[in-house]
PDB file of C-alpha atoms and ligand atoms in Angstrom:
ATOM      1  CA  MET A   1     -11.525  41.111  -5.084  1.00  0.00           C
ATOM      2  CA  GLN A   2      -7.426  41.933  -3.927  1.00  0.00           C
ATOM      3  CA  ASP A   3      -8.789  40.501  -0.353  1.00  0.00           C
ATOM      4  CA  ARG A   4      -9.157  36.961  -2.155  1.00  0.00           C
ATOM      5  CA  GLU A   5      -5.901  37.609  -4.480  1.00  0.00           C
ATOM      6  CA  ILE A   6      -3.971  37.950  -1.216  1.00  0.00           C
ATOM      7  CA  SER A   7      -5.989  35.103   0.676  1.00  0.00           C
ATOM      8  CA  THR A   8      -5.204  32.388  -2.238  1.00  0.00           C
ATOM      9  CA  ILE A   9      -2.960  30.116  -1.146  1.00  0.00           C
ATOM     10  CA  LEU A  10      -2.734  27.515  -4.162  1.00  0.00           C
ATOM     11  CA  SER A  11      -3.249  28.949  -7.783  1.00  0.00           C
ATOM     12  CA  VAL A  12      -3.825  26.421 -10.738  1.00  0.00           C
ATOM     13  CA  ARG A  13      -4.843  26.836 -14.010  1.00  0.00           C
ATOM     14  CA  ASN A  14      -4.788  24.540 -16.547  1.00  0.00           C
ATOM     15  CA  LEU A  15      -2.517  21.847 -15.010  1.00  0.00           C
ATOM     16  CA  ASN A  16      -1.704  18.954 -17.513  1.00  0.00           C
ATOM     17  CA  VAL A  17       0.629  16.354 -16.387  1.00  0.00           C
ATOM     18  CA  ARG A  18       1.921  13.264 -18.949  1.00  0.00           C
ATOM     19  CA  PHE A  19       4.147  10.478 -18.126  1.00  0.00           C
ATOM     20  CA  GLY A  20       6.527   9.272 -20.904  1.00  0.00           C
ATOM     21  CA  ARG A  21       5.285   9.256 -24.174  1.00  0.00           C
ATOM     22  CA  SER A  22       1.780   7.963 -22.662  1.00  0.00           C
ATOM     23  CA  SER A  23      -0.694   8.961 -25.169  1.00  0.00           C
ATOM     24  CA  ILE A  24      -3.328   9.703 -22.709  1.00  0.00           C
ATOM     25  CA  PRO A  25      -2.605  12.533 -19.799  1.00  0.00           C
ATOM     26  CA  ALA A  26      -3.131  11.604 -16.284  1.00  0.00           C
ATOM     27  CA  VAL A  27      -3.958  15.227 -15.669  1.00  0.00           C
ATOM     28  CA  SER A  28      -5.633  17.609 -17.844  1.00  0.00           C
ATOM     29  CA  GLU A  29      -6.596  21.009 -17.532  1.00  0.00           C
ATOM     30  CA  VAL A  30      -7.412  20.770 -13.709  1.00  0.00           C
ATOM     31  CA  SER A  31      -8.325  24.135 -12.526  1.00  0.00           C
ATOM     32  CA  PHE A  32      -9.150  25.836  -8.979  1.00  0.00           C
ATOM     33  CA  ASP A  33      -8.531  28.580  -6.087  1.00  0.00           C
ATOM     34  CA  LEU A  34      -7.664  27.525  -2.647  1.00  0.00           C
ATOM     35  CA  GLY A  35      -7.565  29.885   0.174  1.00  0.00           C
ATOM     36  CA  ARG A  36      -7.782  29.053   3.872  1.00  0.00           C
ATOM     37  CA  GLU A  37      -9.903  26.513   3.494  1.00  0.00           C
ATOM     38  CA  ARG A  38     -10.550  22.486   2.931  1.00  0.00           C
ATOM     39  CA  LEU A  39     -11.106  21.593  -0.673  1.00  0.00           C
ATOM     40  CA  GLY A  40     -11.683  17.894  -1.169  1.00  0.00           C
ATOM     41  CA  ILE A  41     -10.381  16.060  -4.125  1.00  0.00           C
ATOM     42  CA  VAL A  42     -12.274  12.803  -5.145  1.00  0.00           C
ATOM     43  CA  GLY A  43     -12.284  10.291  -7.843  1.00  0.00           C
ATOM     44  CA  GLU A  44     -12.011   6.391  -8.516  1.00  0.00           C
ATOM     45  CA  SER A  45      -8.929   5.010  -8.548  1.00  0.00           C
ATOM     46  CA  GLY A  46      -6.504   6.114 -11.334  1.00  0.00           C
ATOM     47  CA  SER A  47      -8.258   9.466 -11.709  1.00  0.00           C
ATOM     48  CA  GLY A  48      -5.340  11.706 -11.593  1.00  0.00           C
ATOM     49  CA  LYS A  49      -6.010  12.804  -7.405  1.00  0.00           C
ATOM     50  CA  SER A  50      -2.453  11.321  -6.199  1.00  0.00           C
ATOM     51  CA  THR A  51      -0.796  12.726  -9.539  1.00  0.00           C
ATOM     52  CA  THR A  52      -2.319  16.330  -8.849  1.00  0.00           C
ATOM     53  CA  GLY A  53      -1.088  16.611  -5.442  1.00  0.00           C
ATOM     54  CA  ARG A  54       2.725  15.282  -5.873  1.00  0.00           C
ATOM     55  CA  ALA A  55       2.231  17.432  -9.078  1.00  0.00           C
ATOM     56  CA  ILE A  56       1.883  20.730  -6.254  1.00  0.00           C
ATOM     57  CA  MET A  57       4.693  19.008  -4.022  1.00  0.00           C
ATOM     58  CA  ARG A  58       6.761  18.428  -7.517  1.00  0.00           C
ATOM     59  CA  LEU A  59       6.996  15.219  -6.198  1.00  0.00           C
ATOM     60  CA  LEU A  60       6.541  13.288  -9.632  1.00  0.00           C
ATOM     61  CA  SER A  61       8.543  10.698 -10.997  1.00  0.00           C
ATOM     62  CA  PRO A  62      11.134  12.623 -13.887  1.00  0.00           C
ATOM     63  CA  SER A  63       9.207  11.036 -16.544  1.00  0.00           C
ATOM     64  CA  ALA A  64       6.065  12.889 -15.633  1.00  0.00           C
ATOM     65  CA  GLU A  65       5.824  16.007 -18.059  1.00  0.00           C
ATOM     66  CA  ILE A  66       4.243  19.023 -16.115  1.00  0.00           C
ATOM     67  CA  SER A  67       2.772  21.943 -17.595  1.00  0.00           C
ATOM     68  CA  ALA A  68       0.122  25.178 -16.320  1.00  0.00           C
ATOM     69  CA  GLU A  69      -0.889  28.014 -17.591  1.00  0.00           C
ATOM     70  CA  ARG A  70      -0.523  29.108 -13.553  1.00  0.00           C
ATOM     71  CA  PHE A  71       0.858  27.121 -10.569  1.00  0.00           C
ATOM     72  CA  ASP A  72       1.490  29.711  -7.887  1.00  0.00           C
ATOM     73  CA  LEU A  73       1.560  28.946  -4.495  1.00  0.00           C
ATOM     74  CA  ALA A  74       0.887  32.196  -2.565  1.00  0.00           C
ATOM     75  CA  GLY A  75       1.887  34.116  -6.017  1.00  0.00           C
ATOM     76  CA  ASN A  76       5.273  31.931  -6.430  1.00  0.00           C
ATOM     77  CA  PRO A  77       5.202  30.119  -9.618  1.00  0.00           C
ATOM     78  CA  LEU A  78       5.985  26.285  -8.341  1.00  0.00           C
ATOM     79  CA  LEU A  79       7.195  25.540 -11.712  1.00  0.00           C
ATOM     80  CA  GLU A  80      10.029  27.774 -12.402  1.00  0.00           C
ATOM     81  CA  LYS A  81      11.352  26.889  -8.664  1.00  0.00           C
ATOM     82  CA  THR A  82      14.621  24.521  -8.592  1.00  0.00           C
ATOM     83  CA  GLU A  83      15.017  21.319  -6.857  1.00  0.00           C
ATOM     84  CA  ARG A  84      17.044  23.069  -4.387  1.00  0.00           C
ATOM     85  CA  GLN A  85      14.243  26.040  -3.836  1.00  0.00           C
ATOM     86  CA  MET A  86      11.260  23.224  -3.542  1.00  0.00           C
ATOM     87  CA  GLY A  87      13.396  21.295  -1.030  1.00  0.00           C
ATOM     88  CA  ALA A  88      13.225  24.603   1.507  1.00  0.00           C
ATOM     89  CA  LEU A  89       9.475  24.951   0.752  1.00  0.00           C
ATOM     90  CA  ARG A  90       8.430  21.222   1.480  1.00  0.00           C
ATOM     91  CA  GLY A  91       7.568  20.368   5.235  1.00  0.00           C
ATOM     92  CA  LYS A  92       7.938  24.327   6.085  1.00  0.00           C
ATOM     93  CA  GLU A  93       5.414  25.809   3.506  1.00  0.00           C
ATOM     94  CA  MET A  94       3.305  22.763   1.783  1.00  0.00           C
ATOM     95  CA  ALA A  95       3.789  19.404   3.585  1.00  0.00           C
ATOM     96  CA  LEU A  96       1.866  15.922   2.108  1.00  0.00           C
ATOM     97  CA  ILE A  97       0.457  13.081   4.619  1.00  0.00           C
ATOM     98  CA  MET A  98       0.458   9.796   2.654  1.00  0.00           C
ATOM     99  CA  GLN A  99      -1.392   7.070   3.029  1.00  0.00           C
ATOM    100  CA  ASP A 100       0.903   4.720   5.388  1.00  0.00           C
ATOM    101  CA  PRO A 101       2.865   5.918   7.617  1.00  0.00           C
ATOM    102  CA  ARG A 102       5.077   3.210   7.418  1.00  0.00           C
ATOM    103  CA  TYR A 103       6.652   4.114   4.219  1.00  0.00           C
ATOM    104  CA  SER A 104       6.615   7.693   5.147  1.00  0.00           C
ATOM    105  CA  LEU A 105       8.886   7.506   8.743  1.00  0.00           C
ATOM    106  CA  ASN A 106      12.341   6.285   8.563  1.00  0.00           C
ATOM    107  CA  PRO A 107      12.657   2.814   9.685  1.00  0.00           C
ATOM    108  CA  VAL A 108      16.101   3.297  11.374  1.00  0.00           C
ATOM    109  CA  LEU A 109      15.650   6.303  14.249  1.00  0.00           C
ATOM    110  CA  THR A 110      13.205   6.742  16.530  1.00  0.00           C
ATOM    111  CA  ILE A 111      10.540   8.947  16.358  1.00  0.00           C
ATOM    112  CA  GLY A 112      11.910  11.326  18.742  1.00  0.00           C
ATOM    113  CA  ARG A 113      14.780  11.488  16.476  1.00  0.00           C
ATOM    114  CA  GLN A 114      12.615  12.033  13.521  1.00  0.00           C
ATOM    115  CA  VAL A 115       9.715  14.753  14.449  1.00  0.00           C
ATOM    116  CA  ALA A 116      13.019  16.333  16.453  1.00  0.00           C
ATOM    117  CA  GLU A 117      14.798  16.370  13.407  1.00  0.00           C
ATOM    118  CA  ALA A 118      11.848  17.792  11.770  1.00  0.00           C
ATOM    119  CA  ALA A 119      11.525  20.842  14.418  1.00  0.00           C
ATOM    120  CA  ARG A 120      15.301  21.494  13.841  1.00  0.00           C
ATOM    121  CA  LEU A 121      15.487  21.594  10.067  1.00  0.00           C
ATOM    122  CA  HIS A 122      12.205  23.760   9.854  1.00  0.00           C
ATOM    123  CA  LEU A 123      12.284  25.885  12.850  1.00  0.00           C
ATOM    124  CA  GLY A 124      15.862  26.119  13.522  1.00  0.00           C
ATOM    125  CA  LEU A 125      15.911  24.689  16.711  1.00  0.00           C
ATOM    126  CA  GLY A 126      18.788  23.293  18.896  1.00  0.00           C
ATOM    127  CA  ARG A 127      19.179  19.766  19.702  1.00  0.00           C
ATOM    128  CA  ALA A 128      17.191  20.737  22.971  1.00  0.00           C
ATOM    129  CA  GLN A 129      15.007  23.231  21.933  1.00  0.00           C
ATOM    130  CA  ALA A 130      14.093  20.667  19.171  1.00  0.00           C
ATOM    131  CA  MET A 131      13.610  17.746  21.291  1.00  0.00           C
ATOM    132  CA  GLU A 132      11.024  19.715  23.386  1.00  0.00           C
ATOM    133  CA  SER A 133       9.739  21.050  20.460  1.00  0.00           C
ATOM    134  CA  ALA A 134       8.811  17.276  19.378  1.00  0.00           C
ATOM    135  CA  ARG A 135       7.378  16.552  22.835  1.00  0.00           C
ATOM    136  CA  SER A 136       4.931  19.186  22.598  1.00  0.00           C
ATOM    137  CA  MET A 137       3.933  18.422  19.046  1.00  0.00           C
ATOM    138  CA  LEU A 138       3.320  14.710  19.699  1.00  0.00           C
ATOM    139  CA  GLN A 139       1.639  15.826  23.146  1.00  0.00           C
ATOM    140  CA  ARG A 140      -0.932  17.922  20.622  1.00  0.00           C
ATOM    141  CA  VAL A 141      -1.864  15.090  18.299  1.00  0.00           C
ATOM    142  CA  ARG A 142      -3.032  12.966  21.379  1.00  0.00           C
ATOM    143  CA  ILE A 143      -0.091  11.263  22.087  1.00  0.00           C
ATOM    144  CA  SER A 144      -0.197  10.949  25.976  1.00  0.00           C
ATOM    145  CA  ASP A 145       3.068   8.803  26.881  1.00  0.00           C
ATOM    146  CA  ALA A 146       4.701  11.064  24.645  1.00  0.00           C
ATOM    147  CA  ASP A 147       8.010  10.380  26.229  1.00  0.00           C
ATOM    148  CA  ARG A 148       7.900   6.545  25.678  1.00  0.00           C
ATOM    149  CA  VAL A 149       6.936   7.080  22.322  1.00  0.00           C
ATOM    150  CA  MET A 150       9.103   9.211  21.401  1.00  0.00           C
ATOM    151  CA  ALA A 151      11.962   6.216  22.208  1.00  0.00           C
ATOM    152  CA  LEU A 152      10.026   3.514  19.679  1.00  0.00           C
ATOM    153  CA  TYR A 153      10.879   3.090  15.634  1.00  0.00           C
ATOM    154  CA  PRO A 154       8.151   3.084  13.290  1.00  0.00           C
ATOM    155  CA  HIS A 155       7.830  -0.609  13.526  1.00  0.00           C
ATOM    156  CA  GLN A 156       6.948  -0.310  16.754  1.00  0.00           C
ATOM    157  CA  ILE A 157       3.931   1.466  16.894  1.00  0.00           C
ATOM    158  CA  SER A 158       0.173   1.460  15.579  1.00  0.00           C
ATOM    159  CA  GLY A 159      -0.987   2.520  11.856  1.00  0.00           C
ATOM    160  CA  GLY A 160      -2.778   5.614  13.765  1.00  0.00           C
ATOM    161  CA  MET A 161      -0.235   6.174  15.981  1.00  0.00           C
ATOM    162  CA  GLY A 162       2.008   6.735  13.195  1.00  0.00           C
ATOM    163  CA  GLN A 163      -0.113   8.450  10.783  1.00  0.00           C
ATOM    164  CA  ARG A 164      -0.575  10.994  14.406  1.00  0.00           C
ATOM    165  CA  VAL A 165       3.385  11.027  14.490  1.00  0.00           C
ATOM    166  CA  MET A 166       3.151  11.885  10.455  1.00  0.00           C
ATOM    167  CA  ILE A 167       0.838  14.685  10.996  1.00  0.00           C
ATOM    168  CA  ALA A 168       3.022  16.085  14.220  1.00  0.00           C
ATOM    169  CA  MET A 169       5.698  16.310  11.916  1.00  0.00           C
ATOM    170  CA  MET A 170       4.196  17.647   8.921  1.00  0.00           C
ATOM    171  CA  LEU A 171       2.121  20.438  10.782  1.00  0.00           C
ATOM    172  CA  LEU A 172       5.265  21.463  12.949  1.00  0.00           C
ATOM    173  CA  ALA A 173       6.434  24.428  10.757  1.00  0.00           C
ATOM    174  CA  LYS A 174       2.787  25.161  10.606  1.00  0.00           C
ATOM    175  CA  PRO A 175       2.927  24.739   6.731  1.00  0.00           C
ATOM    176  CA  LYS A 176       0.077  27.366   4.349  1.00  0.00           C
ATOM    177  CA  LEU A 177      -0.569  24.317   2.492  1.00  0.00           C
ATOM    178  CA  VAL A 178      -1.348  20.831   3.321  1.00  0.00           C
ATOM    179  CA  ILE A 179      -2.024  17.682   0.737  1.00  0.00           C
ATOM    180  CA  ALA A 180      -3.501  14.932   2.724  1.00  0.00           C
ATOM    181  CA  ASP A 181      -3.643  11.647   0.281  1.00  0.00           C
ATOM    182  CA  GLU A 182      -6.129   9.385   1.112  1.00  0.00           C
ATOM    183  CA  PRO A 183      -4.573   9.832   4.840  1.00  0.00           C
ATOM    184  CA  THR A 184      -6.826   7.211   6.568  1.00  0.00           C
ATOM    185  CA  SER A 185      -6.745   4.298   4.195  1.00  0.00           C
ATOM    186  CA  ALA A 186      -4.232   2.172   5.567  1.00  0.00           C
ATOM    187  CA  LEU A 187      -5.374   2.608   8.787  1.00  0.00           C
ATOM    188  CA  ASP A 188      -8.236   0.702  10.898  1.00  0.00           C
ATOM    189  CA  VAL A 189     -11.620   1.706  10.344  1.00  0.00           C
ATOM    190  CA  SER A 190     -11.578   2.256  14.493  1.00  0.00           C
ATOM    191  CA  VAL A 191      -9.441   5.368  14.351  1.00  0.00           C
ATOM    192  CA  ARG A 192     -10.172   6.959  11.119  1.00  0.00           C
ATOM    193  CA  LYS A 193     -12.806   9.622  12.320  1.00  0.00           C
ATOM    194  CA  ASP A 194      -9.942  10.447  15.137  1.00  0.00           C
ATOM    195  CA  VAL A 195      -7.271  10.594  12.748  1.00  0.00           C
ATOM    196  CA  LEU A 196      -9.087  13.071  10.407  1.00  0.00           C
ATOM    197  CA  VAL A 197     -10.692  15.039  13.335  1.00  0.00           C
ATOM    198  CA  LEU A 198      -7.462  15.451  14.408  1.00  0.00           C
ATOM    199  CA  LEU A 199      -5.399  16.945  10.908  1.00  0.00           C
ATOM    200  CA  ASP A 200      -8.893  18.923  10.513  1.00  0.00           C
ATOM    201  CA  GLU A 201      -8.172  20.774  13.986  1.00  0.00           C
ATOM    202  CA  LEU A 202      -4.822  21.618  13.357  1.00  0.00           C
ATOM    203  CA  VAL A 203      -5.077  22.480  10.015  1.00  0.00           C
ATOM    204  CA  ARG A 204      -7.739  24.916  11.581  1.00  0.00           C
ATOM    205  CA  GLU A 205      -4.950  25.901  14.027  1.00  0.00           C
ATOM    206  CA  ASN A 206      -2.522  27.074  12.107  1.00  0.00           C
ATOM    207  CA  ASP A 207      -4.985  28.663   9.499  1.00  0.00           C
ATOM    208  CA  SER A 208      -3.341  26.403   6.895  1.00  0.00           C
ATOM    209  CA  GLY A 209      -5.175  25.627   3.257  1.00  0.00           C
ATOM    210  CA  LEU A 210      -6.406  22.033   3.408  1.00  0.00           C
ATOM    211  CA  ILE A 211      -6.191  19.485   0.000  1.00  0.00           C
ATOM    212  CA  LEU A 212      -7.783  15.642   1.265  1.00  0.00           C
ATOM    213  CA  ILE A 213      -8.043  13.341  -1.407  1.00  0.00           C
ATOM    214  CA  SER A 214      -9.720  10.365  -0.829  1.00  0.00           C
ATOM    215  CA  HIS A 215     -11.921   8.245  -2.881  1.00  0.00           C
ATOM    216  CA  ASP A 216     -14.677   8.238  -0.028  1.00  0.00           C
ATOM    217  CA  ILE A 217     -16.845  10.837  -1.367  1.00  0.00           C
ATOM    218  CA  ARG A 218     -18.433  10.707   1.761  1.00  0.00           C
ATOM    219  CA  MET A 219     -15.923  11.461   4.118  1.00  0.00           C
ATOM    220  CA  VAL A 220     -14.594  14.070   2.295  1.00  0.00           C
ATOM    221  CA  ALA A 221     -17.912  15.827   2.276  1.00  0.00           C
ATOM    222  CA  ALA A 222     -17.788  15.849   6.221  1.00  0.00           C
ATOM    223  CA  PHE A 223     -14.666  17.737   6.213  1.00  0.00           C
ATOM    224  CA  CYS A 224     -14.562  20.079   3.376  1.00  0.00           C
ATOM    225  CA  GLU A 225     -16.335  23.249   2.134  1.00  0.00           C
ATOM    226  CA  ARG A 226     -15.440  22.585  -1.748  1.00  0.00           C
ATOM    227  CA  ILE A 227     -15.024  19.019  -4.173  1.00  0.00           C
ATOM    228  CA  LEU A 228     -13.537  18.768  -7.173  1.00  0.00           C
ATOM    229  CA  VAL A 229     -14.745  15.340  -8.832  1.00  0.00           C
ATOM    230  CA  MET A 230     -12.028  14.038 -10.694  1.00  0.00           C
ATOM    231  CA  TYR A 231     -12.896  11.440 -13.426  1.00  0.00           C
ATOM    232  CA  ALA A 232     -10.125  10.349 -16.200  1.00  0.00           C
ATOM    233  CA  GLY A 233      -7.696  13.623 -15.414  1.00  0.00           C
ATOM    234  CA  ARG A 234     -10.055  16.020 -15.386  1.00  0.00           C
ATOM    235  CA  VAL A 235     -12.082  17.639 -13.281  1.00  0.00           C
ATOM    236  CA  VAL A 236     -15.714  16.575 -14.425  1.00  0.00           C
ATOM    237  CA  GLU A 237     -18.169  18.650 -11.240  1.00  0.00           C
ATOM    238  CA  THR A 238     -17.179  21.484  -8.495  1.00  0.00           C
ATOM    239  CA  LEU A 239     -19.599  20.590  -5.895  1.00  0.00           C
ATOM    240  CA  THR A 240     -20.123  22.569  -2.500  1.00  0.00           C
ATOM    241  CA  SER A 241     -22.813  19.953  -1.133  1.00  0.00           C
ATOM    242  CA  LEU A 242     -23.598  16.095  -1.797  1.00  0.00           C
ATOM    243  CA  ASP A 243     -27.227  17.406  -2.862  1.00  0.00           C
ATOM    244  CA  ASP A 244     -26.061  19.204  -5.746  1.00  0.00           C
ATOM    245  CA  ALA A 245     -24.099  16.368  -7.254  1.00  0.00           C
ATOM    246  CA  ARG A 246     -25.734  16.479 -11.690  1.00  0.00           C
ATOM    247  CA  HIS A 247     -23.076  14.388 -12.834  1.00  0.00           C
ATOM    248  CA  PRO A 248     -24.132  10.779 -13.621  1.00  0.00           C
ATOM    249  CA  TYR A 249     -19.886   9.733 -12.360  1.00  0.00           C
ATOM    250  CA  THR A 250     -20.391  11.574  -9.180  1.00  0.00           C
ATOM    251  CA  ARG A 251     -23.590  10.214  -8.724  1.00  0.00           C
ATOM    252  CA  GLY A 252     -22.054   6.679  -9.283  1.00  0.00           C
ATOM    253  CA  LEU A 253     -19.669   7.312  -6.629  1.00  0.00           C
ATOM    254  CA  ILE A 254     -21.980   8.357  -4.169  1.00  0.00           C
ATOM    255  CA  ALA A 255     -23.945   5.145  -4.570  1.00  0.00           C
ATOM    256  CA  ALA A 256     -20.838   3.152  -4.770  1.00  0.00           C
ATOM    257  CA  LEU A 257     -20.243   3.845  -0.986  1.00  0.00           C
ATOM    258  CA  PRO A 258     -22.059   2.060   1.389  1.00  0.00           C
ATOM    259  CA  ASP A 259     -24.400   4.705   3.166  1.00  0.00           C
ATOM    260  CA  PRO A 260     -23.758   4.487   7.016  1.00  0.00           C
ATOM    261  CA  ARG A 261     -27.233   4.541   7.489  1.00  0.00           C
ATOM    262  CA  HIS A 262     -28.121   1.472   5.241  1.00  0.00           C
ATOM    263  CA  PRO A 263     -24.999  -0.497   6.011  1.00  0.00           C
ATOM    264  CA  VAL A 264     -26.144  -3.970   4.228  1.00  0.00           C
ATOM    265  CA  ARG A 265     -26.924  -2.421   1.288  1.00  0.00           C
ATOM    266  CA  ARG A 266     -25.394  -3.853  -2.208  1.00  0.00           C
ATOM    267  CA  LEU A 267     -22.856  -2.126  -3.250  1.00  0.00           C
ATOM    268  CA  LYS A 268     -23.870  -0.329  -6.798  1.00  0.00           C
ATOM    269  CA  VAL A 269     -21.322  -0.162 -10.135  1.00  0.00           C
ATOM    270  CA  LEU A 270     -20.317   2.691 -11.646  1.00  0.00           C
ATOM    271  CA  ASP A 271     -22.998   3.451 -14.550  1.00  0.00           C
ATOM    272  CA  ARG A 272     -20.626   3.360 -17.471  1.00  0.00           C
ATOM    273  CA  LYS A 273     -23.639   4.135 -20.265  1.00  0.00           C
ATOM    274  CA  ALA A 274     -24.738   6.967 -18.501  1.00  0.00           C
ATOM    275  CA  LEU A 275     -20.886   8.598 -18.254  1.00  0.00           C
ATOM    276  CA  GLU A 276     -20.761   7.285 -21.993  1.00  0.00           C
ATOM    277  CA  ALA A 277     -23.889   9.257 -22.887  1.00  0.00           C
ATOM    278  CA  GLU A 278     -23.208  12.151 -20.818  1.00  0.00           C
ATOM    279  CA  ALA A 279     -19.596  12.499 -22.471  1.00  0.00           C
ATOM    280  CA  ALA A 280     -21.521  12.090 -25.675  1.00  0.00           C
ATOM    281  CA  GLN A 281     -23.457  14.982 -25.503  1.00  0.00           C
TER     282      GLN A 281
HETATM  283  N1  LIG B 301       4.556   7.402 -11.897  1.00  0.00           N
HETATM  284  C1  LIG B 301       3.862   7.006 -12.933  1.00  0.00           C
HETATM  285  N2  LIG B 301       4.098   6.809 -14.650  1.00  0.00           N
HETATM  286  C2  LIG B 301       3.145   6.493 -15.418  1.00  0.00           C
HETATM  287  N3  LIG B 301       1.856   6.324 -14.872  1.00  0.00           N
HETATM  288  C3  LIG B 301       1.679   7.105 -13.868  1.00  0.00           C
HETATM  289  C4  LIG B 301       2.642   7.287 -12.908  1.00  0.00           C
HETATM  290  N4  LIG B 301       2.238   7.904 -11.516  1.00  0.00           N
HETATM  291  C5  LIG B 301       0.889   7.807 -11.909  1.00  0.00           C
HETATM  292  N5  LIG B 301       0.248   7.064 -13.518  1.00  0.00           N
HETATM  293  C6  LIG B 301      -0.965   7.260 -14.584  1.00  0.00           C
HETATM  294  O1  LIG B 301      -1.627   8.250 -13.869  1.00  0.00           O
HETATM  295  C7  LIG B 301      -3.131   8.228 -14.190  1.00  0.00           C
HETATM  296  C8  LIG B 301      -3.604   8.529 -12.716  1.00  0.00           C
HETATM  297  O2  LIG B 301      -2.899   8.208 -11.341  1.00  0.00           O
HETATM  298  P1  LIG B 301      -2.885   8.632  -9.901  1.00  0.00           P
HETATM  299  O3  LIG B 301      -3.182  10.256 -10.266  1.00  0.00           O
HETATM  300  O4  LIG B 301      -1.994   7.905  -9.024  1.00  0.00           O
HETATM  301  O5  LIG B 301      -4.589   8.145  -9.526  1.00  0.00           O
HETATM  302  P2  LIG B 301      -5.063   8.451  -8.235  1.00  0.00           P
HETATM  303  O6  LIG B 301      -4.624   9.058  -7.130  1.00  0.00           O
HETATM  304  O7  LIG B 301      -6.846   8.828  -8.565  1.00  0.00           O
HETATM  305  O8  LIG B 301      -5.802   7.283  -8.036  1.00  0.00           O
HETATM  306  C9  LIG B 301      -2.964   6.354 -13.689  1.00  0.00           C
HETATM  307  O9  LIG B 301      -3.720   5.923 -14.797  1.00  0.00           O
HETATM  308  C10 LIG B 301      -1.758   5.799 -13.596  1.00  0.00           C
HETATM  309  O10 LIG B 301      -1.520   4.796 -14.244  1.00  0.00           O
HETATM  310 MG1  LIG B 302      -3.971   8.104  -5.576  1.00  0.00          MG
END
């Protein structure tokens, strides 16, 4: 019990998020604990996955009302932090990798400058050391011609390369918690797996906890030990294997994705009737 407490990175109890006067909460009564492990959050579009991830980073729009019985990062209540304190945690203790690196990277700074800036900020390095650290981190994410890439601007690199740069920048300070929100959805299919394998490798090397958010339940199942299935803001099921899926919604998510073994199978529409029947019970 004691060990479990110590190794818990994130503890969430009854998280609720509501935007403005909206009558329907975006996130309702979500609870989970995260240790040094990989947790997936899946669900269809609008189910509250990103809102959950952004709430943890405290990066929701000002109209969002957040409440939780517990919302702790390594025992520290996140909801009590000032914006300034949150700023110090972001990047250093917790990092968010988003879908499209083109919108996350600064368009007017070279790749080298922005990775080095992250090294200066989070590792407290001087200019020359920060450049050296940026170079080795870019090599670590398998950018072989790091010197050439460092001189380029974000629009001059591919999406896959951009996401490697983001991973390098975000994981530089070895944050305890990494949240990856659809990290490969904007990338070419051919590079998706490589980017995920790399992310997984670095997260394990750093002994961080990972929350991998995606609508692709099979992809998440391949990387995570545990999966939370969200529907309409709620966790409807927690799985350790897709074979254990009981909820009709989860089965719908599994069936809605093309099975790599049967690539031409028709896509199924989620079974609303079964869902409503379940909800009525
Ligand atoms: N800034 C916002 N203002 C108002 N509603 C929002 C905002 N962000 C998200 N929502 C609403 O919250 C719900 C959950 O959205 P989101 O967390 O983005 O879902 P997902 O990531 O699972 O697709 C949706 O109904 C969405 O419209
Ligand atoms: Mg989302």
